[in-house]
Short mmCIF file of C-alpha atoms and ligand atoms in Angstrom, two decimals:
data_model
loop_
_atom_site.label_atom_id
_atom_site.label_comp_id
_atom_site.label_asym_id
_atom_site.label_seq_id
_atom_site.Cartn_x
_atom_site.Cartn_y
_atom_site.Cartn_z
CA UNK A 1 -21.23 -8.42 15.06
CA UNK A 2 -20.12 -5.73 12.62
CA UNK A 3 -16.88 -3.76 12.80
CA UNK A 4 -15.99 -0.91 10.44
CA UNK A 5 -12.53 0.50 9.80
CA UNK A 6 -10.95 3.21 7.66
CA UNK A 7 -7.43 3.14 6.19
CA UNK A 8 -5.51 5.30 3.73
CA UNK A 9 -3.05 4.46 0.95
CA UNK A 10 0.68 5.04 1.33
CA UNK A 11 3.44 5.82 -1.15
CA UNK A 12 6.85 4.29 -0.58
CA UNK A 13 9.84 6.63 -0.32
CA UNK A 14 12.04 3.52 -0.22
CA UNK A 15 10.31 0.77 -2.18
CA UNK A 16 9.38 -2.78 -1.34
CA UNK A 17 10.09 -4.88 -4.40
CA UNK A 18 10.55 -8.58 -3.80
CA UNK A 19 9.62 -11.15 -1.19
CA UNK A 20 11.97 -13.28 0.87
CA UNK A 21 9.04 -15.57 1.78
CA UNK A 22 5.85 -15.47 -0.29
CA UNK A 23 3.83 -17.63 2.12
CA UNK A 24 4.49 -15.36 5.11
CA UNK A 25 4.70 -12.21 2.93
CA UNK A 26 8.15 -11.33 4.27
CA UNK A 27 9.92 -8.67 2.19
CA UNK A 28 13.48 -9.04 0.93
CA UNK A 29 14.31 -5.58 2.32
CA UNK A 30 12.84 -2.97 4.62
CA UNK A 31 10.91 -0.04 3.11
CA UNK A 32 9.76 3.44 4.17
CA UNK A 33 6.53 5.20 3.17
CA UNK A 34 4.42 8.29 3.65
CA UNK A 35 0.73 7.72 4.31
CA UNK A 36 -1.71 9.88 2.32
CA UNK A 37 -4.67 11.77 3.78
CA UNK A 38 -6.79 11.30 0.64
CA UNK A 39 -8.60 8.27 -0.83
CA UNK A 40 -9.63 6.37 2.30
CA UNK A 41 -11.00 2.85 2.09
CA UNK A 42 -13.87 2.08 4.48
CA UNK A 43 -14.54 -1.58 5.19
CA UNK A 44 -17.18 -3.31 7.31
CA UNK A 45 -16.89 -6.93 8.37
CA UNK A 46 -20.07 -8.64 9.57
CA UNK A 47 -19.97 -12.11 11.05
CA UNK A 48 -22.54 -14.40 9.46
CA UNK A 49 -24.71 -17.19 10.82
CA UNK A 50 -22.63 -20.26 11.49
CA UNK A 51 -24.37 -22.26 8.72
CA UNK A 52 -23.14 -19.86 6.00
CA UNK A 53 -20.60 -21.78 3.91
CA UNK A 54 -18.80 -18.90 2.21
CA UNK A 55 -17.58 -15.40 2.83
CA UNK A 56 -19.10 -12.57 0.80
CA UNK A 57 -17.31 -9.53 -0.61
CA UNK A 58 -18.95 -6.39 -1.94
CA UNK A 59 -16.62 -3.71 -3.35
CA UNK A 60 -18.03 -0.27 -4.17
CA UNK A 61 -21.56 -1.70 -4.12
CA UNK A 62 -20.86 -4.67 -6.40
CA UNK A 63 -20.57 -8.32 -5.38
CA UNK A 64 -17.10 -9.65 -6.20
CA UNK A 65 -16.84 -13.30 -7.25
CA UNK A 66 -13.43 -13.77 -8.83
CA UNK A 67 -9.85 -13.97 -7.58
CA UNK A 68 -10.34 -10.89 -5.40
CA UNK A 69 -12.94 -12.84 -3.38
CA UNK A 70 -10.50 -15.74 -2.98
CA UNK A 71 -7.83 -13.33 -1.74
CA UNK A 72 -10.27 -11.90 0.83
CA UNK A 73 -11.37 -15.41 1.90
CA UNK A 74 -7.78 -16.53 2.35
CA UNK A 75 -7.10 -13.45 4.42
CA UNK A 76 -10.18 -14.08 6.58
CA UNK A 77 -8.98 -17.69 7.05
CA UNK A 78 -5.88 -16.28 8.74
CA UNK A 79 -8.01 -14.10 11.02
CA UNK A 80 -10.25 -17.07 11.84
CA UNK A 81 -7.20 -19.17 12.64
CA UNK A 82 -5.99 -16.49 15.10
CA UNK A 83 -9.47 -16.18 16.62
CA UNK A 84 -10.19 -19.93 16.73
CA UNK A 85 -13.39 -19.35 14.77
CA UNK A 86 -14.94 -21.02 11.74
CA UNK A 87 -17.67 -18.43 11.25
CA UNK A 88 -17.86 -16.85 7.80
CA UNK A 89 -18.12 -13.13 7.20
CA UNK A 90 -19.53 -10.55 4.83
CA UNK A 91 -17.09 -7.82 3.78
CA UNK A 92 -18.40 -4.54 2.42
CA UNK A 93 -15.72 -2.17 1.20
CA UNK A 94 -15.82 1.31 -0.30
CA UNK A 95 -12.68 2.45 -1.99
CA UNK A 96 -12.50 6.15 -2.85
CA UNK A 97 -9.40 5.99 -5.03
CA UNK A 98 -10.62 7.28 -8.40
CA UNK A 99 -10.46 4.51 -11.01
CA UNK A 100 -7.04 4.52 -12.55
CA UNK A 101 -5.52 7.05 -10.15
CA UNK A 102 -2.57 4.72 -10.08
CA UNK A 103 -2.56 4.34 -6.33
CA UNK A 104 -2.47 0.80 -5.09
CA UNK A 105 -5.82 0.17 -3.45
CA UNK A 106 -4.49 -3.06 -1.94
CA UNK A 107 -2.59 -1.11 0.74
CA UNK A 108 -5.59 0.79 2.12
CA UNK A 109 -7.85 -2.17 1.28
CA UNK A 110 -6.04 -4.80 3.33
CA UNK A 111 -5.20 -2.34 6.13
CA UNK A 112 -8.92 -1.54 6.53
CA UNK A 113 -9.88 -5.22 6.19
CA UNK A 114 -7.31 -6.33 8.79
CA UNK A 115 -8.49 -3.67 11.26
CA UNK A 116 -12.20 -4.41 10.79
CA UNK A 117 -11.85 -8.21 10.66
CA UNK A 118 -9.67 -8.35 13.79
CA UNK A 119 -12.31 -6.38 15.70
CA UNK A 120 -15.25 -8.36 14.29
CA UNK A 121 -13.62 -11.66 15.32
CA UNK A 122 -12.85 -10.30 18.78
CA UNK A 123 -9.07 -10.11 18.44
CA UNK A 124 -7.47 -7.36 20.48
CA UNK A 125 -4.31 -6.75 18.48
CA UNK A 126 -1.58 -4.18 19.07
CA UNK A 127 -0.72 -1.89 16.16
CA UNK A 128 2.36 -4.01 15.56
CA UNK A 129 0.34 -7.22 15.32
CA UNK A 130 -2.28 -5.54 13.15
CA UNK A 131 0.43 -4.48 10.72
CA UNK A 132 1.82 -8.04 10.71
CA UNK A 133 -1.67 -9.28 9.92
CA UNK A 134 -2.22 -6.70 7.14
CA UNK A 135 1.13 -7.80 5.66
CA UNK A 136 -0.38 -11.19 4.86
CA UNK A 137 -3.01 -9.51 2.66
CA UNK A 138 -0.64 -7.24 0.73
CA UNK A 139 2.89 -6.17 1.57
CA UNK A 140 2.30 -2.45 1.20
CA UNK A 141 -0.76 -2.71 3.52
CA UNK A 142 1.65 -3.31 6.41
CA UNK A 143 2.64 0.38 6.21
CA UNK A 144 -0.96 1.66 6.02
CA UNK A 145 -1.65 0.47 9.58
CA UNK A 146 0.55 2.97 11.49
CA UNK A 147 0.16 5.90 9.09
CA UNK A 148 2.44 8.95 8.95
CA UNK A 149 5.95 8.20 7.75
CA UNK A 150 6.40 4.49 8.44
CA UNK A 151 9.18 1.94 8.22
CA UNK A 152 8.31 -1.68 7.45
CA UNK A 153 11.02 -3.90 8.84
CA UNK A 154 12.31 -6.91 6.98
CA UNK A 155 12.66 -9.88 9.28
CA UNK A 156 10.87 -13.03 10.35
CA UNK A 157 7.13 -13.29 10.93
CA UNK A 158 7.38 -11.68 14.38
CA UNK A 159 9.85 -8.99 13.38
CA UNK A 160 8.34 -7.87 10.07
CA UNK A 161 5.93 -5.08 11.03
CA UNK A 162 5.58 -1.35 10.35
CA UNK A 163 5.81 1.57 12.73
CA UNK A 164 5.70 5.35 12.48
CA UNK A 165 9.04 7.15 12.57
CA UNK A 166 9.84 10.82 13.24
CA UNK A 167 9.95 12.88 10.05
CA UNK A 168 9.53 16.48 8.93
CA UNK A 169 6.14 17.70 7.61
CA UNK A 170 5.73 16.59 3.99
CA UNK A 171 3.10 16.52 1.24
CA UNK A 172 2.62 14.79 -2.10
CA UNK A 173 1.24 15.67 -5.50
CA UNK A 174 -0.12 12.66 -7.38
CA UNK A 175 0.15 13.08 -11.16
CA UNK A 176 -2.15 10.63 -12.93
CA UNK A 177 -1.11 10.34 -16.53
CA UNK A 178 -2.63 7.05 -17.59
CA UNK A 179 -5.83 5.36 -16.51
CA UNK A 180 -5.43 2.21 -18.57
CA UNK A 181 -5.04 -1.21 -16.92
CA UNK A 182 -1.59 -2.24 -15.72
CA UNK A 183 0.52 -4.19 -18.20
CA UNK A 184 1.44 -6.69 -15.49
CA UNK A 185 0.51 -6.84 -11.81
CA UNK A 186 3.14 -6.13 -9.19
CA UNK A 187 2.96 -9.60 -7.65
CA UNK A 188 3.88 -11.37 -10.90
CA UNK A 189 6.35 -8.63 -11.84
CA UNK A 190 8.17 -9.05 -8.51
CA UNK A 191 8.52 -12.79 -9.13
CA UNK A 192 9.86 -12.24 -12.64
CA UNK A 193 12.30 -9.58 -11.42
CA UNK A 194 13.71 -11.90 -8.77
CA UNK A 195 13.94 -14.82 -11.20
CA UNK A 196 15.45 -13.01 -14.17
CA UNK A 197 16.81 -9.49 -13.47
CA UNK A 198 20.59 -9.56 -13.07
CA UNK A 199 20.26 -6.28 -11.13
CA UNK A 200 18.08 -7.76 -8.39
CA UNK A 201 20.89 -8.66 -5.94
CA UNK A 202 22.23 -5.10 -6.24
CA UNK A 203 18.70 -3.77 -5.64
CA UNK A 204 18.49 -5.72 -2.38
CA UNK A 205 21.92 -4.54 -1.19
CA UNK A 206 21.40 -0.89 -2.12
CA UNK A 207 17.83 -0.69 -0.79
CA UNK A 208 18.85 -2.16 2.55
CA UNK A 209 21.42 0.62 2.80
CA UNK A 210 18.94 3.27 1.61
CA UNK A 211 16.42 2.34 4.32
CA UNK A 212 19.06 3.20 6.96
CA UNK A 213 20.00 6.43 5.19
CA UNK A 214 16.33 7.39 4.84
CA UNK A 215 15.60 6.84 8.54
CA UNK A 216 18.61 9.00 9.42
CA UNK A 217 17.43 11.75 7.05
CA UNK A 218 13.87 11.57 8.43
CA UNK A 219 15.07 11.79 12.03
CA UNK A 220 17.26 14.77 11.12
CA UNK A 221 14.35 16.49 9.34
CA UNK A 222 16.54 16.74 6.23
CA UNK A 223 13.95 17.12 3.47
CA UNK A 224 16.53 17.51 0.70
CA UNK A 225 18.18 14.20 1.58
CA UNK A 226 14.78 12.48 1.95
CA UNK A 227 13.83 13.70 -1.53
CA UNK A 228 17.12 12.71 -3.15
CA UNK A 229 16.93 9.22 -1.67
CA UNK A 230 13.26 8.89 -2.70
CA UNK A 231 13.84 9.73 -6.36
CA UNK A 232 17.02 7.66 -6.59
CA UNK A 233 15.41 4.59 -5.00
CA UNK A 234 12.39 4.77 -7.33
CA UNK A 235 14.60 4.92 -10.42
CA UNK A 236 16.71 2.04 -9.11
CA UNK A 237 13.54 -0.03 -8.65
CA UNK A 238 12.39 0.71 -12.20
CA UNK A 239 15.87 -0.06 -13.59
CA UNK A 240 15.82 -3.40 -11.75
CA UNK A 241 12.34 -4.20 -13.10
CA UNK A 242 13.36 -3.22 -16.63
CA UNK A 243 16.23 -5.70 -16.30
CA UNK A 244 13.77 -8.61 -16.03
CA UNK A 245 13.26 -11.00 -18.94
CA UNK A 246 10.95 -10.64 -20.76
CA UNK A 247 11.41 -6.97 -19.80
CA UNK A 248 8.78 -5.07 -17.83
CA UNK A 249 8.55 -1.33 -18.22
CA UNK A 250 6.04 0.66 -16.13
CA UNK A 251 7.22 4.19 -16.90
CA UNK A 252 6.20 5.63 -20.26
CA UNK A 253 7.19 8.81 -22.10
CA UNK A 254 4.64 10.85 -20.17
CA UNK A 255 5.99 9.53 -16.85
CA UNK A 256 9.49 10.56 -17.87
CA UNK A 257 8.15 14.01 -18.81
CA UNK A 258 6.93 14.41 -15.20
CA UNK A 259 10.35 13.38 -13.84
CA UNK A 260 11.90 16.01 -16.15
CA UNK A 261 9.42 18.69 -15.09
CA UNK A 262 10.21 17.93 -11.44
CA UNK A 263 13.95 18.26 -12.14
CA UNK A 264 13.22 21.62 -13.84
CA UNK A 265 11.28 22.79 -10.77
CA UNK A 266 14.29 21.92 -8.62
CA UNK A 267 16.65 23.77 -10.96
CA UNK A 268 14.36 26.81 -10.60
CA UNK A 269 14.53 26.62 -6.82
CA UNK A 270 11.46 24.62 -5.73
CA UNK A 271 12.29 21.39 -3.95
CA UNK A 272 10.31 18.51 -5.44
CA UNK A 273 11.24 14.86 -5.97
CA UNK A 274 9.50 12.24 -8.10
CA UNK A 275 8.67 8.62 -7.43
CA UNK A 276 6.51 6.00 -9.17
CA UNK A 277 5.14 2.57 -8.27
CA UNK A 278 4.21 -0.32 -10.55
CA UNK A 279 2.52 1.87 -13.15
CA UNK A 280 3.07 5.00 -15.22
CA UNK A 281 1.72 7.56 -12.75
CA UNK A 282 4.16 9.75 -10.87
CA UNK A 283 3.94 10.98 -7.28
CA UNK A 284 5.89 14.09 -6.30
CA UNK A 285 7.22 14.62 -2.79
CA UNK A 286 7.20 18.25 -1.65
CA UNK A 287 7.27 20.39 1.47
CA UNK A 288 3.76 21.41 2.61
CA UNK A 289 4.24 25.07 1.64
CA UNK A 290 5.04 24.07 -1.96
CA UNK A 291 2.18 21.67 -2.70
CA UNK A 292 -0.11 24.21 -4.35
CA UNK A 293 2.55 25.71 -6.60
CA UNK A 294 3.94 22.30 -7.60
CA UNK A 295 0.44 20.96 -8.34
CA UNK A 296 -0.19 23.99 -10.56
CA UNK A 297 3.16 23.57 -12.33
CA UNK A 298 2.46 19.92 -13.17
CA UNK A 299 -1.26 20.20 -14.02
CA UNK A 300 -0.61 20.26 -17.78
CA UNK A 301 1.06 16.83 -17.57
CA UNK A 302 -1.86 14.94 -16.03
CA UNK A 303 -4.57 15.02 -13.40
CA UNK A 304 -3.06 16.31 -10.18
CA UNK A 305 -4.25 15.55 -6.66
CA UNK A 306 -2.57 17.00 -3.55
CA UNK A 307 -2.22 15.10 -0.29
CA UNK A 308 -0.89 15.76 3.18
CA UNK A 309 0.45 13.08 5.53
CA UNK A 310 -2.21 10.58 6.49
CA UNK A 311 -3.40 9.03 9.74
CA UNK A 312 -3.20 5.47 11.05
CA UNK A 313 -5.86 2.90 10.15
CA UNK A 314 -8.63 3.05 12.71
CA UNK A 315 -11.81 1.40 13.85
CA UNK A 316 -14.75 3.75 13.29
CA UNK A 317 -17.62 1.56 14.42
CA UNK A 318 -18.40 -1.67 16.15
CA UNK A 319 -21.86 -3.01 16.88
CA UNK A 320 -23.26 -6.25 18.19
CA UNK A 321 -22.18 -8.45 21.03
CA UNK A 322 -20.90 -11.46 19.21
CA UNK A 323 -24.36 -12.50 18.06
CA UNK A 324 -23.96 -13.51 14.46
CA UNK A 325 -26.40 -11.45 12.50
CA UNK A 326 -27.42 -12.60 9.05
CA UNK A 327 -26.17 -10.39 6.25
CA UNK A 328 -29.69 -9.68 4.97
CA UNK A 329 -30.38 -7.78 8.18
CA UNK A 330 -27.26 -5.71 7.64
CA UNK A 331 -28.04 -4.80 4.05
CA UNK A 332 -31.67 -3.98 4.91
CA UNK A 333 -30.58 -1.26 7.33
C1 DP6 B 1 5.80 -0.79 -6.27
O1 DP6 B 1 2.14 -4.45 -1.80
O2 DP6 B 1 0.99 -4.47 -4.04
O3 DP6 B 1 4.05 -0.24 -4.76
O4 DP6 B 1 2.78 -7.77 -1.40
O5 DP6 B 1 2.39 -8.76 -3.63
O6 DP6 B 1 0.54 -7.50 -2.50
P1 DP6 B 1 2.04 -7.64 -2.71
O7 DP6 B 1 2.58 -6.33 -3.43
P2 DP6 B 1 2.19 -4.80 -3.24
O8 DP6 B 1 3.49 -4.14 -3.93
C2 DP6 B 1 3.80 -2.80 -3.81
C3 DP6 B 1 4.94 -2.47 -4.69
C4 DP6 B 1 5.22 -0.99 -4.87
C5 DP6 B 1 6.30 -0.49 -3.88
C6 DP6 B 1 5.85 -0.23 -2.47
O9 DP6 B 1 4.67 0.10 -2.21
O10 DP6 B 1 6.73 -0.29 -1.60
#
């Protein structure tokens, strides 16, 4: 049995930064994102013969053996638990995010893996339950299941899922300004922020409020308010992270130059708002009619890539009838 799924990355308009429960991957606050229509991840999950002792993971044509394999195996253990199966699987994933584009591949990666693995193991999950499952792989993956503009609810295991919400048409311009490795991964940085940043409690309170304000602005189609909340929430997240000890700083001088250029565009009459995740690259939220002009205006500051609003994760293929085909057969095709 092989199932193949495609999922896209998403960029948070209201950020997720901090877990209330690491084991269940429950966030400390809700968050809101826009799915992208570029950089899909395509993942196939093939069930192996029952005597196979380990899962396999091939990413962009290369066998993965390290911690990334362990993370995939632990995720598949959850799927097996739900399916009442002990059969191992081979995962083959192609991630089209250009190296160092600064877009978290874990969101599209675990959304595609959850969708393909659920189908391969014969689970018929609703979109809500698929997003709850993806959450266990990586928090931001929760929001790549429904696509569009999505809210990920804080809550308990049952209540913490993502769903699409009404919003006006929007686009993004990704400005890649640094392709070096991250100083510190978001998982560790979140832990340090919670443990040491004196601003963290204020982050939780203000973000909880911002999620509500953002949903109201989205429902009203108020792009200006959406943009203002987006930029403000991103800067609050970075301020909170910078308050950790030892300090963590993701934005560099070139990132700040993009924020300034975006403010200058606004002053000149083009609505654009900047945000940034756990790295130096900046993503600019615009209205669809402005994406070309904004991309051109920012091209001297980095590599720019435009994106519209992306679709939900989806199954694109499913073959086999539950017969466990050996992986050699699959790779020989
Ligand atoms: C800054 O989803 O990568 O992009 O749940 O530990 O896998 P884990 O973290 P991850 O963190 C994303 C953080 C962020 C903000 C966001 O996407 O909301």
